[in-house]
Short mmCIF file of C-alpha atoms in Angstrom, two decimals:
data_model
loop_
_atom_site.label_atom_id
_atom_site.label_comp_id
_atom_site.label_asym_id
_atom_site.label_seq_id
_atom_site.Cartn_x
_atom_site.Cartn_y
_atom_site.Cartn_z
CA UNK A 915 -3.80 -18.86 -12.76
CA UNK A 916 -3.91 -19.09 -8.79
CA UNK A 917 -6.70 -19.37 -6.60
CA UNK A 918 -7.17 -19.03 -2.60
CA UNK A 919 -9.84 -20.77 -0.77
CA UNK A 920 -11.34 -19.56 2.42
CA UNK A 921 -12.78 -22.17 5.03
CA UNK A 922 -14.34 -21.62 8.40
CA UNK A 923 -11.16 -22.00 10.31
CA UNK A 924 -8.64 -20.09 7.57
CA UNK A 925 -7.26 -20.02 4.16
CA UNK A 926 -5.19 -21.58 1.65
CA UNK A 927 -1.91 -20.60 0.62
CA UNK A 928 -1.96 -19.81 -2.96
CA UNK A 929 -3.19 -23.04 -5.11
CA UNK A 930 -1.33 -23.04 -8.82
CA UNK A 931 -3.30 -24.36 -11.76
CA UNK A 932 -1.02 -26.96 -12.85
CA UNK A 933 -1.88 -30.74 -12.07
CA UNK A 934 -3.89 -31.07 -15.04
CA UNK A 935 -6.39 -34.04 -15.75
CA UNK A 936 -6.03 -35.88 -18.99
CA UNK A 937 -8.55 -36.39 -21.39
CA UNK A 938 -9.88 -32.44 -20.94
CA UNK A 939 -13.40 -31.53 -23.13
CA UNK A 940 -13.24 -28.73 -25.78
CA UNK A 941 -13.18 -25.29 -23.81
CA UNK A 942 -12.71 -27.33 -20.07
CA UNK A 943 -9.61 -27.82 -18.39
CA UNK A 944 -10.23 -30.07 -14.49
CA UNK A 945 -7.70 -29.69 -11.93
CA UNK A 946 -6.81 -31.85 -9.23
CA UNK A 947 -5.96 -29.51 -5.95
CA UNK A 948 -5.17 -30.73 -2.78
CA UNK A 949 -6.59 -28.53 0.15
CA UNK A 950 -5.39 -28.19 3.96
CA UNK A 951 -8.11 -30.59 5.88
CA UNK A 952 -7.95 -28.03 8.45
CA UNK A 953 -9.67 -25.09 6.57
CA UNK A 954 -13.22 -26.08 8.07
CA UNK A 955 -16.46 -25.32 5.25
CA UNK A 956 -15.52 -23.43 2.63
CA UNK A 957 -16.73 -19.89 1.88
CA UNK A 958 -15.34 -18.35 -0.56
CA UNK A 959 -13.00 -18.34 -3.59
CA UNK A 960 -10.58 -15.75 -4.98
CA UNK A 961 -9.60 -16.21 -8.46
CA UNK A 962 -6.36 -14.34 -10.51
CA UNK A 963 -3.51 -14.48 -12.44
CA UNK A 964 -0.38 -14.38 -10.50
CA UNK A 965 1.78 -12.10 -12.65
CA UNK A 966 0.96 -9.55 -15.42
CA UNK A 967 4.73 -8.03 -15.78
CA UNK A 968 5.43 -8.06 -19.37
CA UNK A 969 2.64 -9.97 -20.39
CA UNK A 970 -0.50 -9.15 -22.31
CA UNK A 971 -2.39 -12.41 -21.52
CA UNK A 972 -6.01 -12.37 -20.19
CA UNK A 973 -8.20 -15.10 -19.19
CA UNK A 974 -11.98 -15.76 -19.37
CA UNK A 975 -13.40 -17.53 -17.04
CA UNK A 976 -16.97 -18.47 -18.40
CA UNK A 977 -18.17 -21.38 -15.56
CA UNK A 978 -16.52 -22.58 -12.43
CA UNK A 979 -16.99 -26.07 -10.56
CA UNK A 980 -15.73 -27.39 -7.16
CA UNK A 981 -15.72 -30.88 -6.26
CA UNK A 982 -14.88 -32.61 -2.79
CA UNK A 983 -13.62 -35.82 -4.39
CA UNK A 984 -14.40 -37.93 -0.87
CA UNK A 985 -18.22 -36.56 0.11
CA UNK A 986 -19.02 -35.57 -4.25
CA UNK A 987 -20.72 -32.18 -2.90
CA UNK A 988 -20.27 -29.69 -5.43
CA UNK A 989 -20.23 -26.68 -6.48
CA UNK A 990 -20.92 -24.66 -9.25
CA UNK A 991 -20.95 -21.04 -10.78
CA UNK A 992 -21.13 -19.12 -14.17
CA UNK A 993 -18.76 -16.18 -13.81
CA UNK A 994 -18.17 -14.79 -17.40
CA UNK A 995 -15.55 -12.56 -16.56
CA UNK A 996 -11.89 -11.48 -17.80
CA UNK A 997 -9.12 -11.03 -16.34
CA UNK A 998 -7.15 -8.81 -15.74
CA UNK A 999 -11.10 -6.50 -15.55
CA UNK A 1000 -9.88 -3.67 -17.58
CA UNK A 1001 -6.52 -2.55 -18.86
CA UNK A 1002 -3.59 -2.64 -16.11
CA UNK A 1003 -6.67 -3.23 -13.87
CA UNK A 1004 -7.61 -5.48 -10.81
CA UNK A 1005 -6.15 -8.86 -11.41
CA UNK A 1006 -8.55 -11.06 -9.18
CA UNK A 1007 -12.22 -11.70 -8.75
CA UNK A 1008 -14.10 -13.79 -5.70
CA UNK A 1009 -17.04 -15.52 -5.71
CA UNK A 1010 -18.41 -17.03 -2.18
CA UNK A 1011 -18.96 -20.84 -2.39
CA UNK A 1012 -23.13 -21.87 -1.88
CA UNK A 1013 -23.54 -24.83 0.07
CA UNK A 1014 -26.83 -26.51 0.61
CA UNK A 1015 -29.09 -25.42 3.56
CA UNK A 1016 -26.60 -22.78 4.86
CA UNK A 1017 -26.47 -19.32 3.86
CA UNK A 1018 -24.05 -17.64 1.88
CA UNK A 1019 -22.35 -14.62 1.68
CA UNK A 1020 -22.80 -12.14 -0.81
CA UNK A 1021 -20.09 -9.85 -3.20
CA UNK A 1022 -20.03 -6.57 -2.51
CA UNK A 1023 -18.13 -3.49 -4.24
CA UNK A 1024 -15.99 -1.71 -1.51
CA UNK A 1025 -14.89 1.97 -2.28
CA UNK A 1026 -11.56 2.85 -0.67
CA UNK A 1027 -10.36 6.57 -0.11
CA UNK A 1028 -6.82 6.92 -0.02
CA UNK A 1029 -5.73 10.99 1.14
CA UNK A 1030 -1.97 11.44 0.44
CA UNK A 1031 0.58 14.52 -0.40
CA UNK A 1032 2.38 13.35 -2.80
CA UNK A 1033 1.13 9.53 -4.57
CA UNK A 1034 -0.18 10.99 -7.52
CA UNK A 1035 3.27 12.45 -8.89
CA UNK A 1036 5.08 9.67 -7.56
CA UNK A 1037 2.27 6.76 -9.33
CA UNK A 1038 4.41 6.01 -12.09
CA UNK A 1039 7.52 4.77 -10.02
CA UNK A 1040 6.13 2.56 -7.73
CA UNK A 1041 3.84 -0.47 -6.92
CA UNK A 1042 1.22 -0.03 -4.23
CA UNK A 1043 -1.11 -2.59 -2.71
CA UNK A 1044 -3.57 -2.76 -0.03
CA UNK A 1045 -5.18 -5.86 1.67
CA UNK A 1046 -8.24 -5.28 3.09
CA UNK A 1047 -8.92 -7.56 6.66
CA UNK A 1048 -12.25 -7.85 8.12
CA UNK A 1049 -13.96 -10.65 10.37
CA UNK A 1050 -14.85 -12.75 7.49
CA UNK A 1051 -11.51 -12.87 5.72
CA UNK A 1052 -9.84 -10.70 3.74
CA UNK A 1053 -9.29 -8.93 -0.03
CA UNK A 1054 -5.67 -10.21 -0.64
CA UNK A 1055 -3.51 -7.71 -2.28
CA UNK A 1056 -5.22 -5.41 -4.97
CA UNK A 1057 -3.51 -2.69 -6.72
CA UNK A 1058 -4.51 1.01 -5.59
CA UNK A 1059 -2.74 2.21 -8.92
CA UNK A 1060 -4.81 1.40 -11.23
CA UNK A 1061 -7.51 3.14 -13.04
CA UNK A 1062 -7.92 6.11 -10.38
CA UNK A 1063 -11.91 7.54 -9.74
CA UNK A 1064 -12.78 11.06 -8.25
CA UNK A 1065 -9.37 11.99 -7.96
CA UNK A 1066 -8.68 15.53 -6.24
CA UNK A 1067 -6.17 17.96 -5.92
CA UNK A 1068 -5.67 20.33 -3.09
CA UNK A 1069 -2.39 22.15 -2.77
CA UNK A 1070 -0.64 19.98 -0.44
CA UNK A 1071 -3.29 17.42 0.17
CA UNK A 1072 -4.81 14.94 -3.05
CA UNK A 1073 -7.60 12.05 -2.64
CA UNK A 1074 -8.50 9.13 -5.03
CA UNK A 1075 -10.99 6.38 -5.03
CA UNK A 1076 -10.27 3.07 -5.51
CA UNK A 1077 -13.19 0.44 -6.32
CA UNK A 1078 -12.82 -3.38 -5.70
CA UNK A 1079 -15.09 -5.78 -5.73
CA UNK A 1080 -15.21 -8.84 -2.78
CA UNK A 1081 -17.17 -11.13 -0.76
CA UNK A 1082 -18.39 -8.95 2.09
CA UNK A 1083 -15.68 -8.78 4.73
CA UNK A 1084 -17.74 -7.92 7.93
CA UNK A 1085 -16.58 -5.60 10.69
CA UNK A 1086 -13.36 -4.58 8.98
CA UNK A 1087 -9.85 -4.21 11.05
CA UNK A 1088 -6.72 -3.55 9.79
CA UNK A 1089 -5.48 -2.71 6.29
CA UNK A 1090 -2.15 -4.61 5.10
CA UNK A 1091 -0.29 -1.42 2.41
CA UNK A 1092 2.91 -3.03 0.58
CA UNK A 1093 4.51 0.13 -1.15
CA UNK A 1094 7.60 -1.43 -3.22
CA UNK A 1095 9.33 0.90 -5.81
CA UNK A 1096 13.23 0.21 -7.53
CA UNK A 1097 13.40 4.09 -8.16
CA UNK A 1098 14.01 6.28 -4.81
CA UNK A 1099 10.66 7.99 -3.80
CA UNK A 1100 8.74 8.91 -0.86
CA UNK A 1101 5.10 8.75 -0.46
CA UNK A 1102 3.48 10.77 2.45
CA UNK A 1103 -0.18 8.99 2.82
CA UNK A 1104 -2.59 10.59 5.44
CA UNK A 1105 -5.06 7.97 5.88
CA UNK A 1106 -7.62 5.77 4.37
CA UNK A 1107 -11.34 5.72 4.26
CA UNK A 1108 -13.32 2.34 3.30
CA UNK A 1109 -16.94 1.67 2.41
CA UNK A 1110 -19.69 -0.27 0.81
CA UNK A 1111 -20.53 1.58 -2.65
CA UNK A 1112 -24.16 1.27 -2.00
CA UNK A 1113 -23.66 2.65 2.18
CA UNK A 1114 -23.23 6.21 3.12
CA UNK A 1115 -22.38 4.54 6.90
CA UNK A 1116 -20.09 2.76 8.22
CA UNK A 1117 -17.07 4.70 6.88
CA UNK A 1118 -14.24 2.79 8.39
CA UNK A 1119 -11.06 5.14 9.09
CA UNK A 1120 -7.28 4.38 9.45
CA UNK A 1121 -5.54 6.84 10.31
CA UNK A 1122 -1.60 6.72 8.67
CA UNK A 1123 -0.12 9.59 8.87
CA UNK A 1124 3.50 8.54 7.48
CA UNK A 1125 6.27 9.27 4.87
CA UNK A 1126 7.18 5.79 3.18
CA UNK A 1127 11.04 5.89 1.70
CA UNK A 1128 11.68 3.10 -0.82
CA UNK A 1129 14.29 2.87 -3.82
CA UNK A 1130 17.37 0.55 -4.54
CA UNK A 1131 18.67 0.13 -0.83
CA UNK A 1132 14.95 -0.87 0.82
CA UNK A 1133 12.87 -1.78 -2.23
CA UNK A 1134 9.82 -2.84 -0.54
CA UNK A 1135 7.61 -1.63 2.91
CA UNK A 1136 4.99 -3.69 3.78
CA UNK A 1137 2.77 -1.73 6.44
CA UNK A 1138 -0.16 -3.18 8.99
CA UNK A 1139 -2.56 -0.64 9.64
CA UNK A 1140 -5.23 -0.86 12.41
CA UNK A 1141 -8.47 0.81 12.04
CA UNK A 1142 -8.68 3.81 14.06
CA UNK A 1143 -12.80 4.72 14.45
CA UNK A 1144 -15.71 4.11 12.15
CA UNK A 1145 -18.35 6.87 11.10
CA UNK A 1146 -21.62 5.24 11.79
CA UNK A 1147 -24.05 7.89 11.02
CA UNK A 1148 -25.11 11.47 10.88
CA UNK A 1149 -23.66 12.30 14.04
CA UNK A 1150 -20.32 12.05 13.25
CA UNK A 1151 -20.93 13.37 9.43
CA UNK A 1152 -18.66 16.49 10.21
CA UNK A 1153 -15.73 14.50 10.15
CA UNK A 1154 -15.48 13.42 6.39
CA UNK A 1155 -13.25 15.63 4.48
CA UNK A 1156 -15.19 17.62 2.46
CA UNK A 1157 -12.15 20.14 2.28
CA UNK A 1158 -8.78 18.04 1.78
CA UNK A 1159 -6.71 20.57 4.47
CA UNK A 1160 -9.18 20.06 7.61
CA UNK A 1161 -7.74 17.18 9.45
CA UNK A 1162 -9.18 14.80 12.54
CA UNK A 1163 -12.72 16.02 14.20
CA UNK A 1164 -13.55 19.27 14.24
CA UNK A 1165 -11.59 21.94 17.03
CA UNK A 1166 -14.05 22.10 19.20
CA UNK A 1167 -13.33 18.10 20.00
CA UNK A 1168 -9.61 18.57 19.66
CA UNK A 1169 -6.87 17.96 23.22
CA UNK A 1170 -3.21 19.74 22.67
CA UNK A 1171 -0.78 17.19 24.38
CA UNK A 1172 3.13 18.27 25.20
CA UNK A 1173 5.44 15.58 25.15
CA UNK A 1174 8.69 15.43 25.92
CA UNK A 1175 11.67 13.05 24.75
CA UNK A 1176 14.41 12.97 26.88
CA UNK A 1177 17.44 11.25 24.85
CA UNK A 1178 20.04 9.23 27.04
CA UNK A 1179 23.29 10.29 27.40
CA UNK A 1180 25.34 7.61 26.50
CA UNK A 1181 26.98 6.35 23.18
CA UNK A 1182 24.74 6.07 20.51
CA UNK A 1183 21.59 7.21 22.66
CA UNK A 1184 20.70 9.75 19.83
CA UNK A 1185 19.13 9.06 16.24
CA UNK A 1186 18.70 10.62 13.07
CA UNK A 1187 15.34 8.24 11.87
CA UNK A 1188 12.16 9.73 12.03
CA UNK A 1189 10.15 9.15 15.14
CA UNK A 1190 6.65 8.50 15.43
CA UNK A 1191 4.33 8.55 18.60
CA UNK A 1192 0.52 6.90 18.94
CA UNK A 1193 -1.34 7.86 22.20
CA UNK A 1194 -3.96 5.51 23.61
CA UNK A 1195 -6.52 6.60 25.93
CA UNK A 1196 -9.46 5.16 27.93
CA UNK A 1197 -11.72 6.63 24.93
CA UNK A 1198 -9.99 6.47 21.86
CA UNK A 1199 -6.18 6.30 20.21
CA UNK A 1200 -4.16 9.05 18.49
CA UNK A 1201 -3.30 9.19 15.01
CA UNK A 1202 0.64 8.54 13.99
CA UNK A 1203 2.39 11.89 14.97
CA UNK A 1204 5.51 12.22 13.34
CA UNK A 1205 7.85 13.72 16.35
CA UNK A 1206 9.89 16.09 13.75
CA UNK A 1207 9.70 19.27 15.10
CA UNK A 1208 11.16 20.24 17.94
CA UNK A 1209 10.57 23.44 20.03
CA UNK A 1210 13.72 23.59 21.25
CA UNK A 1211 16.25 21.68 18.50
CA UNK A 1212 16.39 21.61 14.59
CA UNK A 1213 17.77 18.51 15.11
CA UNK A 1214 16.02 16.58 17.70
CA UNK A 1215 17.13 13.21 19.21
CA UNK A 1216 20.56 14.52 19.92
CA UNK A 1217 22.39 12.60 22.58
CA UNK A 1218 21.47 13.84 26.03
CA UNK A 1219 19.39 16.45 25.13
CA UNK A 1220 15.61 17.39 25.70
CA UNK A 1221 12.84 17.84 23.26
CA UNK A 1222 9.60 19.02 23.40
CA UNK A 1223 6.70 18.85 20.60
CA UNK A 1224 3.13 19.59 20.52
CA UNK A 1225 0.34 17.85 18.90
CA UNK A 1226 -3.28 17.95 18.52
CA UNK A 1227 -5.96 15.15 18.32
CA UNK A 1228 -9.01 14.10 19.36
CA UNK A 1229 -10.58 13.60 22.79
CA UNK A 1230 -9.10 10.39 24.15
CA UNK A 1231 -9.83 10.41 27.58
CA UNK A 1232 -7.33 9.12 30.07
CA UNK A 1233 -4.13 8.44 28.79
CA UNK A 1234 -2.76 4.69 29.67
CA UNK A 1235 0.09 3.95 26.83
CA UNK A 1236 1.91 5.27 24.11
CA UNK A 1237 3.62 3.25 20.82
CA UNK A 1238 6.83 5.05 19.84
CA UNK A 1239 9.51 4.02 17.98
CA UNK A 1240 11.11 4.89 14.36
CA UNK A 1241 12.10 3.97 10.91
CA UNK A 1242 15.62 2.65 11.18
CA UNK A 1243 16.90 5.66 8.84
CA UNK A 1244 20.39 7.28 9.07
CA UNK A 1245 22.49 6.22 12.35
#
């Protein structure tokens, strides 16, 4: 058993359940856990078991106390839970800390949307997590394998739900994905769609847009993925995906760009990884385009030649930067 605790100015690293106090009651075991003094008040806890892999074991938790040893405020909390929550299932639960005379914050149960091509044949083969950030903290790494919810099929586009429970986040901002896998797969995911369970609004969007190659030479990708826009209301309700194939706004609200890549001409200018490009406007940013096909090459990046792509996306305004780079594949 681990636990992380949050504090006004951070969090813990994970805290093992090990230093034991002697002379334990019937059905108690008291731990002695030394905290960073730098963490500020603390806010919340998260609570799990470290690792399930090829083990059975579950633990319930019926009460939980907290103790500052030097000021004797405490803390308490009846939880009676198990872990892990169901079969193969979500491995951690959080609980936010009540203090006296300050307000706390509450749990809430967070429904995230993942839209792929390809996870759902490829779910048996490899490990996926995704870490949820927001302005009050963050989810830690949950599972997005387990126990699936409103899946869909389209024929080349699939959606499932995932459902995990955590103290409320705030304005959320990026979304950690670690995809790790010791058989060679790819997974193409589109993007990723988070909400509160009991809120039609905000939907917060991050756009991905990316094909993910792990196996026995690069075993593990861990990905950081800012949030793109958030849907705050009936205004922008066109834009949820009602029909898996429809991607981005709708056309009317769509800009064609042209780019151009002009490779250098000198020894080992060109490159055979796949090449991405974000745009960033005064207005909004760009999805991840994946520069693959060229108008004029079948194999674009070649050394000291020209290539040209077009993509759509939504209205950005003016353009001021671009983010492009690659995957370090092939030479």
């Amino acid at each position: 058993m681990v636990m992380v605790f949050y504090g006004s100015n951070g969090k813990s690293n994970p805290v093992s359940m090990e230093n034991r106090v002697e002379h334990q009651m019937k059905n108690q075991i008291t731990y002695d856990i030394h905290l960073p003094s730098d963490l500020g008040m603390l806010y919340k806890v998260r609570l799990g078991l470290h690792n399930l892999e090829n083990s059975i074991s579950q633990l319930s938790l019926c009460h939980f106390k907290i103790q500052n040893t030097s000021t004797l405020d405490t803390f308490s909390l009846t939880v009676n839970k198990t872990l892990p929550l169901s079969l193969n299932g979500d491995r951690w639960i959080e609980f936010p800390i009540h203090w006296p005379l300050k307000e706390a914050l509450s749990v809430v149960t967070y429904h995230l949307t993942v839209f792929s091509r390809n996870i759902l044949s490829e779910r048996n083969f490899v490990h996926m997590t995704a870490c949820i950030c927001g302005t009050h903290g963050d989810t830690g790494d949950r599972s997005l394998l387990w126990p699936l919810q409103k899946v869909q099929h389209g024929e080349e586009n699939e959606s499932f739900l995932v459902i995990m429970d955590a103290v409320e986040l705030g304005e959320l901002d990026k979304i950690v994905l670690l995809i790790s896998s010791k058989t060679d797969c790819k997974l193409n995911i589109k993007k990723l769609h988070v909400k509160e369970a009991a809120k039609d609004y905000p939907i917060y969007v991050f756009e991905v847009n990316e094909e993910f190659s792990v196996g026995a030479n690069k075993p593990e990708i861990q990905r950081e993925i800012p949030g793109s826009f958030v849907i705050r209301g009936d205004k922008q309700k066109n834009y949820i995906d009602n029909n898996l194939h429809k991607e981005g706004t709708q056309g009317e609200d769509m800009t064609e760009y042209t780019v151009k890549v002009y490779t250098g001409d000198q020894r080992g200018a060109g490159t055979d990884a796949n090449v991405h490009i974000i745009l960033f406007g005064n207005e909004d940013k760009s999805e991840v385009f994946q520069l693959s096909e060229s108008l004029e090459h079948q194999n674009p990046f070649e050394r000291g030649k020209v290539d040209t792509f077009k993509i759509k996306t939504k209205k950005l305004g003016s353009l001021h930067s671009i983010e492009i780079g690659h995957d370090g594949k092939g030479f």
